[in-house]
Amino acid sequence: MKKLKLFLLLILISATFVVAGCGVKILPKTLQEGIIDPRHNSISKEKEGIKITVRSMEWYHDPSFLDEYFIPIFFLIKNEKGQKITVSYKEFIMFDNMGNQYNAIPPEKVNEILLARDYYPFYPYYPYYPYTETVIIREKEGTYTTFGFGVPLFYYYRRSFSNISLYALQEGDIHPNAQVRGFVYFAKADKQSKELKIKVKINGVEQEFEFILQK
């Protein structure tokens, strides 16, 4: 029994490393206007008093598998115009080098799409009792099974992903000398895509941000 538990634990650890290493990197394209910071995967541009900083590869929250289905892009928007400006998701559009268009998806819709799928990730349930075999059943959150050292071997994951809305860029007005920050979500790009261009229009002022996909 102990050998079986150790074997299953090794499989779990190996699977974790495989999943972590198979993602596509989204990196700023160096040949474009603005301030490029490759270390933080960011692009900063200013036009007519609207300063926008865009960062890729910034999602470190739950759910960790979000980038399997969506592209979360972090935005920091500062208003230096002297009058209010308005942010709207419909003005965030992404294109790839193949001509595919990806409109920004509201966080509520992202959450709804994820909830429509079934997940079986290996997430621990806390608190749990080490050195004992435990089966915990909760109707709303799913079924958790742990063996031996409290290592979870099965977790039926079906609950709301509140971080998606919590960390999203909020629509609405930005007052003078104020700034807002948060993620804007796009559908995952086509497997054959090599470059991405994000167009943002705020109060008629349009700016573009270019990235390359490193596979």
Coordinates of C-alpha atoms in Angstrom, one line a residue:
M1 CA 0.0 0.0 0.0
K2 CA 2.8 2.4 0.9
K3 CA 4.5 1.7 -2.5
L4 CA 1.2 2.4 -4.3
K5 CA 0.9 5.7 -2.5
L6 CA 4.5 6.7 -3.3
F7 CA 3.9 5.8 -7.0
L8 CA 0.8 7.9 -7.2
L9 CA 2.5 10.8 -5.6
L10 CA 5.4 10.6 -8.1
I11 CA 2.9 10.6 -11.0
L12 CA 1.2 13.7 -9.5
I13 CA 4.5 15.6 -9.2
S14 CA 5.6 14.6 -12.7
A15 CA 2.3 15.7 -14.2
T16 CA 2.6 19.0 -12.5
F17 CA 6.0 19.7 -14.1
V18 CA 4.8 18.6 -17.5
V19 CA 1.8 21.0 -17.4
A20 CA 3.9 23.9 -16.2
G21 CA 6.4 23.5 -19.0
C22 CA 4.1 23.3 -22.0
G23 CA 2.7 26.8 -22.1
V24 CA 3.1 29.4 -24.9
K25 CA 5.0 32.5 -24.0
I26 CA 3.6 35.9 -25.1
L27 CA 6.4 38.4 -25.3
P28 CA 6.5 42.1 -26.4
K29 CA 7.7 42.7 -29.9
T30 CA 10.8 44.8 -29.7
L31 CA 10.4 46.7 -32.9
Q32 CA 7.5 49.0 -32.0
E33 CA 7.0 52.5 -30.5
G34 CA 6.9 53.0 -26.8
I35 CA 8.9 51.7 -23.8
I36 CA 9.6 48.0 -24.0
D37 CA 10.6 46.1 -20.9
P38 CA 11.4 42.5 -21.8
R39 CA 12.2 41.6 -18.2
H40 CA 8.6 42.3 -17.2
N41 CA 7.0 41.5 -20.6
S42 CA 5.5 45.1 -20.7
I43 CA 4.9 47.8 -23.3
S44 CA 4.1 51.4 -22.3
K45 CA 2.8 54.0 -24.6
E46 CA 1.3 57.5 -24.2
K47 CA -0.9 59.4 -26.6
E48 CA -2.9 62.5 -26.1
G49 CA -2.7 62.3 -22.3
I50 CA -3.7 58.6 -22.1
K51 CA -0.9 56.4 -20.8
I52 CA -1.3 52.7 -21.2
T53 CA 1.0 49.9 -19.9
V54 CA 0.3 46.4 -21.1
R55 CA 1.9 43.3 -19.6
S56 CA 1.6 39.7 -20.7
M57 CA 2.4 36.5 -18.7
E58 CA 1.1 38.2 -15.6
W59 CA -1.6 35.7 -14.4
Y60 CA -0.4 34.1 -11.2
H61 CA -3.8 33.5 -9.6
D62 CA -6.4 30.8 -9.3
P63 CA -7.4 29.1 -11.6
S64 CA -3.8 28.4 -12.7
F65 CA -5.1 26.7 -15.9
L66 CA -6.8 29.9 -17.2
D67 CA -4.3 30.3 -20.0
E68 CA -5.3 26.9 -21.4
Y69 CA -8.5 28.5 -22.7
F70 CA -8.0 32.3 -22.6
I71 CA -5.3 35.0 -22.9
P72 CA -5.3 37.3 -19.8
I73 CA -3.6 40.6 -20.5
F74 CA -2.8 43.0 -17.7
F75 CA -3.6 46.7 -18.4
L76 CA -2.6 49.8 -16.4
I77 CA -4.4 52.9 -17.8
K78 CA -3.6 56.4 -16.5
N79 CA -5.7 59.5 -17.4
E80 CA -3.6 62.6 -17.8
K81 CA -6.0 64.5 -20.1
G82 CA -7.5 66.8 -17.6
Q83 CA -11.0 65.4 -18.1
K84 CA -12.8 62.1 -17.6
I85 CA -12.2 59.2 -20.0
T86 CA -14.2 56.0 -20.4
V87 CA -13.0 52.4 -20.6
S88 CA -15.2 49.8 -22.4
Y89 CA -14.4 46.2 -23.2
K90 CA -15.8 46.6 -26.7
E91 CA -12.8 48.9 -27.5
F92 CA -10.3 46.1 -26.7
I93 CA -9.6 44.0 -29.8
M94 CA -6.8 41.5 -30.5
F95 CA -5.7 40.3 -34.0
D96 CA -3.2 37.6 -34.9
N97 CA -0.9 37.5 -37.9
M98 CA -3.4 35.2 -39.7
G99 CA -6.1 37.8 -39.7
N100 CA -8.2 36.3 -36.8
Q101 CA -10.0 38.7 -34.6
Y102 CA -10.5 38.2 -30.9
N103 CA -12.9 40.5 -29.0
A104 CA -12.4 41.1 -25.3
I105 CA -14.5 38.8 -23.2
P106 CA -16.2 40.2 -20.0
P107 CA -15.0 38.4 -16.8
E108 CA -18.5 37.1 -16.1
K109 CA -18.6 35.3 -19.4
V110 CA -15.1 33.8 -18.8
N111 CA -16.3 32.5 -15.5
E112 CA -19.5 31.1 -17.1
I113 CA -17.5 29.3 -19.8
L114 CA -15.2 27.7 -17.3
L115 CA -18.0 26.6 -15.1
A116 CA -19.6 24.8 -18.1
R117 CA -16.6 22.5 -18.2
D118 CA -15.5 19.7 -15.9
Y119 CA -12.1 19.9 -14.2
Y120 CA -10.1 17.3 -12.3
P121 CA -7.0 19.2 -11.1
F122 CA -5.1 18.0 -8.1
Y123 CA -5.8 20.8 -5.6
P124 CA -5.4 20.2 -1.9
Y125 CA -8.3 20.7 0.5
Y126 CA -7.4 22.5 3.7
P127 CA -7.5 21.8 6.5
Y128 CA -6.8 18.0 6.2
Y129 CA -5.4 15.5 8.6
P130 CA -2.0 14.2 7.7
Y131 CA -1.0 10.5 8.2
T132 CA -4.7 9.4 7.9
E133 CA -7.0 8.4 5.1
T134 CA -9.8 10.8 4.7
V135 CA -12.8 11.1 2.4
I136 CA -14.6 14.5 2.5
I137 CA -17.8 15.0 0.5
R138 CA -19.3 18.5 0.1
E139 CA -22.3 18.8 -2.2
K140 CA -21.6 22.3 -3.5
E141 CA -17.8 22.3 -3.8
G142 CA -17.2 18.7 -5.0
T143 CA -15.6 15.6 -3.7
Y144 CA -12.1 15.5 -2.1
T145 CA -10.2 12.3 -1.5
T146 CA -6.9 12.3 0.4
F147 CA -4.6 9.4 1.3
G148 CA -1.7 9.1 3.6
F149 CA 0.1 12.4 4.2
G150 CA -3.0 14.3 3.2
V151 CA -2.0 14.2 -0.4
P152 CA -5.1 14.8 -2.6
L153 CA -5.6 12.1 -5.3
F154 CA -8.9 13.3 -6.6
Y155 CA -10.7 16.6 -6.5
Y156 CA -13.8 17.3 -8.5
Y157 CA -13.5 21.0 -9.2
R158 CA -16.7 22.9 -10.0
R159 CA -17.1 26.2 -8.3
S160 CA -17.0 29.9 -9.3
F161 CA -13.7 31.4 -10.2
S162 CA -14.0 34.7 -8.3
N163 CA -10.5 35.8 -9.1
I164 CA -11.4 36.3 -12.7
S165 CA -13.7 39.2 -11.8
L166 CA -11.7 40.3 -8.8
Y167 CA -8.6 41.0 -10.9
A168 CA -10.4 42.2 -14.1
L169 CA -10.1 45.7 -15.5
Q170 CA -13.2 47.5 -14.6
E171 CA -15.3 49.3 -17.2
G172 CA -16.4 52.9 -16.7
D173 CA -15.0 56.4 -16.2
I174 CA -11.4 57.3 -15.2
H175 CA -11.1 60.7 -13.5
P176 CA -8.3 63.1 -14.3
N177 CA -4.9 62.1 -12.8
A178 CA -6.4 58.7 -11.8
Q179 CA -5.6 55.3 -13.0
V180 CA -7.1 51.8 -13.2
R181 CA -5.6 48.4 -13.5
G182 CA -6.7 44.8 -14.2
F183 CA -6.9 42.0 -16.7
V184 CA -8.7 41.9 -20.0
Y185 CA -9.5 38.4 -21.3
F186 CA -9.3 37.2 -24.9
A187 CA -9.9 33.7 -26.3
K188 CA -6.8 31.6 -26.8
A189 CA -5.1 32.3 -30.1
D190 CA -5.0 29.9 -33.0
K191 CA -2.3 27.2 -32.7
Q192 CA -0.7 28.5 -35.9
S193 CA -0.6 32.1 -34.7
K194 CA 2.9 33.7 -34.4
E195 CA 2.1 37.3 -33.6
L196 CA -0.6 39.3 -31.7
K197 CA -1.7 42.9 -32.0
I198 CA -4.0 44.4 -29.4
K199 CA -5.8 47.6 -30.3
V200 CA -7.2 49.8 -27.6
K201 CA -9.5 52.8 -28.2
I202 CA -10.3 55.2 -25.3
N203 CA -12.3 58.4 -26.1
G204 CA -11.4 58.1 -29.7
V205 CA -7.6 57.7 -29.0
E206 CA -6.4 54.4 -30.4
Q207 CA -3.1 52.7 -29.4
E208 CA -1.6 49.4 -30.6
F209 CA 0.5 46.8 -28.7
E210 CA 2.4 44.0 -30.5
F211 CA 3.5 40.6 -29.1
I212 CA 5.1 37.5 -30.5
L213 CA 4.2 33.9 -29.5
Q214 CA 7.1 31.8 -28.5
K215 CA 6.3 28.1 -28.5

